[in-house]
PDB file of C-alpha atoms in Angstrom:
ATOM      1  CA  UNK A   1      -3.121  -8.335  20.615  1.00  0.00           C
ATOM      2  CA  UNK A   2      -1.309 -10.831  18.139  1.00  0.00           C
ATOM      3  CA  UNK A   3       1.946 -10.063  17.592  1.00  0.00           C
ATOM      4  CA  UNK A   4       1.701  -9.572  13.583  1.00  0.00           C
ATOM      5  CA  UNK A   5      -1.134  -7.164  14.204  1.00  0.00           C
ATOM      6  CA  UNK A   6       0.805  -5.386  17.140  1.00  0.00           C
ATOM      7  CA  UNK A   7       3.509  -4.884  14.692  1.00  0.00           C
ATOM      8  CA  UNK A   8       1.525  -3.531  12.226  1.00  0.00           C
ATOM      9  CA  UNK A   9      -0.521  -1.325  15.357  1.00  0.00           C
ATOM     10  CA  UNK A  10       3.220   0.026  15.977  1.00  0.00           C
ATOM     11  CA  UNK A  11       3.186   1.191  12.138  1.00  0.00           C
ATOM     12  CA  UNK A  12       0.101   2.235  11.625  1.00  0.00           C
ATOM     13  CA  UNK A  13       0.845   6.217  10.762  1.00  0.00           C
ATOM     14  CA  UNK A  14       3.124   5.366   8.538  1.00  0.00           C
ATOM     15  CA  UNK A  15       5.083   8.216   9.150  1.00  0.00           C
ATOM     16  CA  UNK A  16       8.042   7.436   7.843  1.00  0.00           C
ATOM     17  CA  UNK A  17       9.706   4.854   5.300  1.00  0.00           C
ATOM     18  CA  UNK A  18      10.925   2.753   7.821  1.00  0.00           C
ATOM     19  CA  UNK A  19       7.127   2.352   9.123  1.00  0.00           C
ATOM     20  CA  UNK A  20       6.054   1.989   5.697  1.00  0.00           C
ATOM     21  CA  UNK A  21       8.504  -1.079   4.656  1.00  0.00           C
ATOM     22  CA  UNK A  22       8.059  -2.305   7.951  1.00  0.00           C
ATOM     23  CA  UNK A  23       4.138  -1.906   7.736  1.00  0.00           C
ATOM     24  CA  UNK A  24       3.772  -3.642   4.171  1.00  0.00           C
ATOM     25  CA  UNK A  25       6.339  -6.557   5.044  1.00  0.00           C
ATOM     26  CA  UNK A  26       4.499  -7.285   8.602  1.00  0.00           C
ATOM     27  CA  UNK A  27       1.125  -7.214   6.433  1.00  0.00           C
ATOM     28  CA  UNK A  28       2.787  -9.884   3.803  1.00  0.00           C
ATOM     29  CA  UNK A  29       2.988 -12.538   6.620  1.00  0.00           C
ATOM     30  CA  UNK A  30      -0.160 -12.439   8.190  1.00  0.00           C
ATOM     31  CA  UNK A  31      -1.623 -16.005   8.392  1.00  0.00           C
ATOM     32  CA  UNK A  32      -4.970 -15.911   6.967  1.00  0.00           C
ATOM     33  CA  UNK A  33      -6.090 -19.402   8.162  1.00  0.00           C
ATOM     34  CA  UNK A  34      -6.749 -17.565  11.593  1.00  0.00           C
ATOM     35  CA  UNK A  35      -9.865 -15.393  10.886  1.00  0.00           C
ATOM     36  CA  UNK A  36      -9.845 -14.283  14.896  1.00  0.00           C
ATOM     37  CA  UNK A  37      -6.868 -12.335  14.196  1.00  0.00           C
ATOM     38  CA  UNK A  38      -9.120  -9.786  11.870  1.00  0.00           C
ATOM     39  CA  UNK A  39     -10.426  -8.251  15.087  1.00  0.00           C
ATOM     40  CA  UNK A  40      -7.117  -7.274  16.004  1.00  0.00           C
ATOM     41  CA  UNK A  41      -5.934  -6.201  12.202  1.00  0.00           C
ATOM     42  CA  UNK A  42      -9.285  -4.338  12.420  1.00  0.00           C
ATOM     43  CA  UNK A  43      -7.671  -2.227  15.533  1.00  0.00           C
ATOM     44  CA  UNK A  44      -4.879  -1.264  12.989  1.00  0.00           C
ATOM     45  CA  UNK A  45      -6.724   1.143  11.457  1.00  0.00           C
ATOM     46  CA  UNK A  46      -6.585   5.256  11.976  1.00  0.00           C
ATOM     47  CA  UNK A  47      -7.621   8.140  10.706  1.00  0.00           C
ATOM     48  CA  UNK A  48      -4.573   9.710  10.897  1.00  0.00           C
ATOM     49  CA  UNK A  49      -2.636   7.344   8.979  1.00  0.00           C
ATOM     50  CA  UNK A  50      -0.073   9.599   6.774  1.00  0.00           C
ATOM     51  CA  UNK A  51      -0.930   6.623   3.611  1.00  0.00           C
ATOM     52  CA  UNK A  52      -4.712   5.957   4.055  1.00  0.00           C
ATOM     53  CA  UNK A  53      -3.900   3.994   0.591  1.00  0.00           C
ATOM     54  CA  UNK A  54      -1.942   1.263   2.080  1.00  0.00           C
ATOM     55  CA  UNK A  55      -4.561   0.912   4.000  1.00  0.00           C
ATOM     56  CA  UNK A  56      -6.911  -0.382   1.762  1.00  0.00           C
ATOM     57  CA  UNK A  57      -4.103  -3.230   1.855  1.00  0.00           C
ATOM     58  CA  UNK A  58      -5.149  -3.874   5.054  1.00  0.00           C
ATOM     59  CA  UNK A  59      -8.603  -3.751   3.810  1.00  0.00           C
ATOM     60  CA  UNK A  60      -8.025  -6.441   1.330  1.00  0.00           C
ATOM     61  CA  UNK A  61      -6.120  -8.915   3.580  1.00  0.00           C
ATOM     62  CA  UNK A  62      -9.032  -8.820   6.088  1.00  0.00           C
ATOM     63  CA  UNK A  63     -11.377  -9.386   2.884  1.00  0.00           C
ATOM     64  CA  UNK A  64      -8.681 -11.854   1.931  1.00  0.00           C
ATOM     65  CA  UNK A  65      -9.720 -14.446   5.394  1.00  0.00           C
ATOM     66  CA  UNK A  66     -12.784 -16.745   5.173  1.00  0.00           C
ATOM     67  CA  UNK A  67     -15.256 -13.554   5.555  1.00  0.00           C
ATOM     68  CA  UNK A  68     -18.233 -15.343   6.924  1.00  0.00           C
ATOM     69  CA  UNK A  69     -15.968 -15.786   9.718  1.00  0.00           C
ATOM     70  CA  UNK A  70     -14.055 -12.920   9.434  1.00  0.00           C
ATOM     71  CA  UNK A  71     -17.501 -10.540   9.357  1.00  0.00           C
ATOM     72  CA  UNK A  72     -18.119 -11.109  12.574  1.00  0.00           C
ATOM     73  CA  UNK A  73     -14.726 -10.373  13.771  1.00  0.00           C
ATOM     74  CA  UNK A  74     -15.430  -6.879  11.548  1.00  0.00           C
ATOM     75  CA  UNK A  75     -18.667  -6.336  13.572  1.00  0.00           C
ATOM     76  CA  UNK A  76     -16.950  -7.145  16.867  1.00  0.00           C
ATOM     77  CA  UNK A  77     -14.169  -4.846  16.370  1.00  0.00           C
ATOM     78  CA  UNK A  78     -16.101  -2.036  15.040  1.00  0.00           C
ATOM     79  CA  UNK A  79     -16.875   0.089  18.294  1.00  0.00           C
ATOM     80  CA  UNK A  80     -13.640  -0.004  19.295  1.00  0.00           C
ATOM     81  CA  UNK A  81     -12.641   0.800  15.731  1.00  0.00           C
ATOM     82  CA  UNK A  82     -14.835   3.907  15.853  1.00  0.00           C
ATOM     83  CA  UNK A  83     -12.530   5.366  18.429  1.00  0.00           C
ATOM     84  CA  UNK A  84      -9.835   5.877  16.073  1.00  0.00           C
ATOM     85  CA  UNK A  85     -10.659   4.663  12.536  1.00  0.00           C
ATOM     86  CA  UNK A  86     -14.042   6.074  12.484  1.00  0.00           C
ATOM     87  CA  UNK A  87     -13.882   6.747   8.960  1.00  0.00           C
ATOM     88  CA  UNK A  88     -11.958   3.052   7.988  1.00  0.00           C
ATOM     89  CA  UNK A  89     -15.094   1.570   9.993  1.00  0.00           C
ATOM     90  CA  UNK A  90     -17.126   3.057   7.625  1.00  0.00           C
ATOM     91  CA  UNK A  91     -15.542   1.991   4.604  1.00  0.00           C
ATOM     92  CA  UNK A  92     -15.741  -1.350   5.884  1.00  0.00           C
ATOM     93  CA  UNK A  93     -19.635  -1.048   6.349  1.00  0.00           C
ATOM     94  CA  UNK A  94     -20.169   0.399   2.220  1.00  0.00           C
ATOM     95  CA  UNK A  95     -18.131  -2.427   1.217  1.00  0.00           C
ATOM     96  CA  UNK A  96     -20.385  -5.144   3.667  1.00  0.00           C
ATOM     97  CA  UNK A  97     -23.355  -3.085   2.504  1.00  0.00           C
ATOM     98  CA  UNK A  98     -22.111  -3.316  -1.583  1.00  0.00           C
ATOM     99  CA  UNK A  99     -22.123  -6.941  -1.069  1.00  0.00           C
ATOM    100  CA  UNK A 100     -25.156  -8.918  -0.907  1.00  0.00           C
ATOM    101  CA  UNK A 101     -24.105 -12.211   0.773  1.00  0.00           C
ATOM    102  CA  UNK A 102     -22.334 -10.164   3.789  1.00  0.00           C
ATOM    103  CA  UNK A 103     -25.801  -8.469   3.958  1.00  0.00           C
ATOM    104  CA  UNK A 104     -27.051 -11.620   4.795  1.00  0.00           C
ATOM    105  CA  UNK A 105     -24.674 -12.899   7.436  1.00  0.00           C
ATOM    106  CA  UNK A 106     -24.294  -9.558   8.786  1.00  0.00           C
ATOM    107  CA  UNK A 107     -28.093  -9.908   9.772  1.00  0.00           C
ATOM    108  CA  UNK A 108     -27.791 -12.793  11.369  1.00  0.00           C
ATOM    109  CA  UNK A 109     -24.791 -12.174  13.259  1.00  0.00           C
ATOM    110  CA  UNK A 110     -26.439  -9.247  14.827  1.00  0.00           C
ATOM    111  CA  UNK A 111     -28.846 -11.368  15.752  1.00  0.00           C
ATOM    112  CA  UNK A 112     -27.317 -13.254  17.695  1.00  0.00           C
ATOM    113  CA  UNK A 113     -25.583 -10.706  19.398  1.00  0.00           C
ATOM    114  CA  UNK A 114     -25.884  -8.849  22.878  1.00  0.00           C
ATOM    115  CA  UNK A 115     -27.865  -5.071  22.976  1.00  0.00           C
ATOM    116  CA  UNK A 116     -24.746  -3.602  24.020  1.00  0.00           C
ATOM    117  CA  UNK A 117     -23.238  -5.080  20.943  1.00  0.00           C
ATOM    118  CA  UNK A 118     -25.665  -4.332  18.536  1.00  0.00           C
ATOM    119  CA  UNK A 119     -25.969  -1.116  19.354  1.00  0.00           C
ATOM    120  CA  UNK A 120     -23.096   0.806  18.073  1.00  0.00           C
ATOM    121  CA  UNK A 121     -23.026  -1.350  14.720  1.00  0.00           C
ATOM    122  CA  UNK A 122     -27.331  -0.432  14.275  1.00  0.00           C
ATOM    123  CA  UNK A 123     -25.766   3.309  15.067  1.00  0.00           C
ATOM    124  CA  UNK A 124     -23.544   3.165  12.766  1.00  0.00           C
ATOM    125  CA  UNK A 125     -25.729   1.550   9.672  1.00  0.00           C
ATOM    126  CA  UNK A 126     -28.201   4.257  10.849  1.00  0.00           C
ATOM    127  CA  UNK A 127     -25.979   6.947  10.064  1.00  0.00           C
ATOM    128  CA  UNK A 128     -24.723   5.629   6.855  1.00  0.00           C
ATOM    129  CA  UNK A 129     -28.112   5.153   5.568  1.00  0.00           C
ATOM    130  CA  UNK A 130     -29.250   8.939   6.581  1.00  0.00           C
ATOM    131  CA  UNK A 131     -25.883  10.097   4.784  1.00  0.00           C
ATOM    132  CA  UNK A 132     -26.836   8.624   1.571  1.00  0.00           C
ATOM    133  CA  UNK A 133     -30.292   7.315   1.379  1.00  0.00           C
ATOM    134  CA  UNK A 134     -30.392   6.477  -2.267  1.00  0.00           C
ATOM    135  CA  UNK A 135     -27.725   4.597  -2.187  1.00  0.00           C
ATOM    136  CA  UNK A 136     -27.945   2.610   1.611  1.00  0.00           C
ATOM    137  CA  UNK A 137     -31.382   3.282   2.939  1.00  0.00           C
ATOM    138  CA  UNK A 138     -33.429  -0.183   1.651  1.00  0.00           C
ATOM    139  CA  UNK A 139     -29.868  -2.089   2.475  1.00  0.00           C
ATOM    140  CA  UNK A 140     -29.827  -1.196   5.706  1.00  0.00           C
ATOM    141  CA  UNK A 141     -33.309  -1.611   6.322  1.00  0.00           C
ATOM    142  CA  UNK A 142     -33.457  -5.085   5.547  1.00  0.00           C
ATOM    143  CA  UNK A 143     -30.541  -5.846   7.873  1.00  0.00           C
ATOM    144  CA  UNK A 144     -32.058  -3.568  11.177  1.00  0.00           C
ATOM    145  CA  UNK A 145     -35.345  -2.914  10.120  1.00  0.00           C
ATOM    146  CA  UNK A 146     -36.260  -5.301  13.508  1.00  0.00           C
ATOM    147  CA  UNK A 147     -34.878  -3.179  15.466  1.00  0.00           C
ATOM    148  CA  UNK A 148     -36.383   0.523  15.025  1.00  0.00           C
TER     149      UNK A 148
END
């Protein structure tokens, strides 16, 4: 793990003000011309944060990288993000799914990638879609509907 996003890892619950001012300083120097570092920030997340709305900082600096590159480190990360951050994984996939150009790319990306890799991403999109049909159901279907 990269040592600005183990830093932040170390933080994460923000249980205290110490890991709060630590947390929000590490996230201030994060070097955004190094999109293969959002697969690590993406293992920041956790459910059990104590702040969940500093995390949407985190949100925003991963949104913050050159996202057609930075996508695919959300995809990559996203099975192991469902370990702990199940419900930040989410929120990453309505914002992807709210946004029509990381539709695209998101399609091809999974594309390209291995069964075992597309798997828990098509799971997930699956479950976001039956959760709120009128809102994800024809979204989703255009990015997996190959792969019923």
């Amino acid at each position: 793990m990269h040592k600005i996003a183990e830093m932040l890892y170390k933080n994460r619950l923000l249980n205290s003000i110490e890991e709060f001012e630590t947390f929000e300083a590490t996230l201030a120097q994060v070097d955004l011309s190094n999109p293969a570092l959002v697969y690590d920030l993406c293992l920041v997340f956790d459910d059990e944060t104590e702040c969940p709305e500093v995390m949407y900082g985190l949100i925003h600096c991963i949104e913050a990288f050159e996202w057609k590159d930075a996508l695919k480190h959300v995809m990559l990360a996203t099975p192991r993000m469902m370990e702990n951050a199940a419900e930040w994984a989410d929120t990453m996939h309505y914002r992807i799914l709210n946004h029509d150009q990381s539709r695209i790319w998101y399609k091809e990306y999974l594309q390209t990638f291995e069964p075992n890799q597309k798997q828990p991403l098509i799971q997930l999109l699956q479950s976001i879609s039956r959760g709120e049909p009128d809102r994800f159901k024809d979204k989703v279907d255009k990015i997996i509907g190959t792969y019923y």
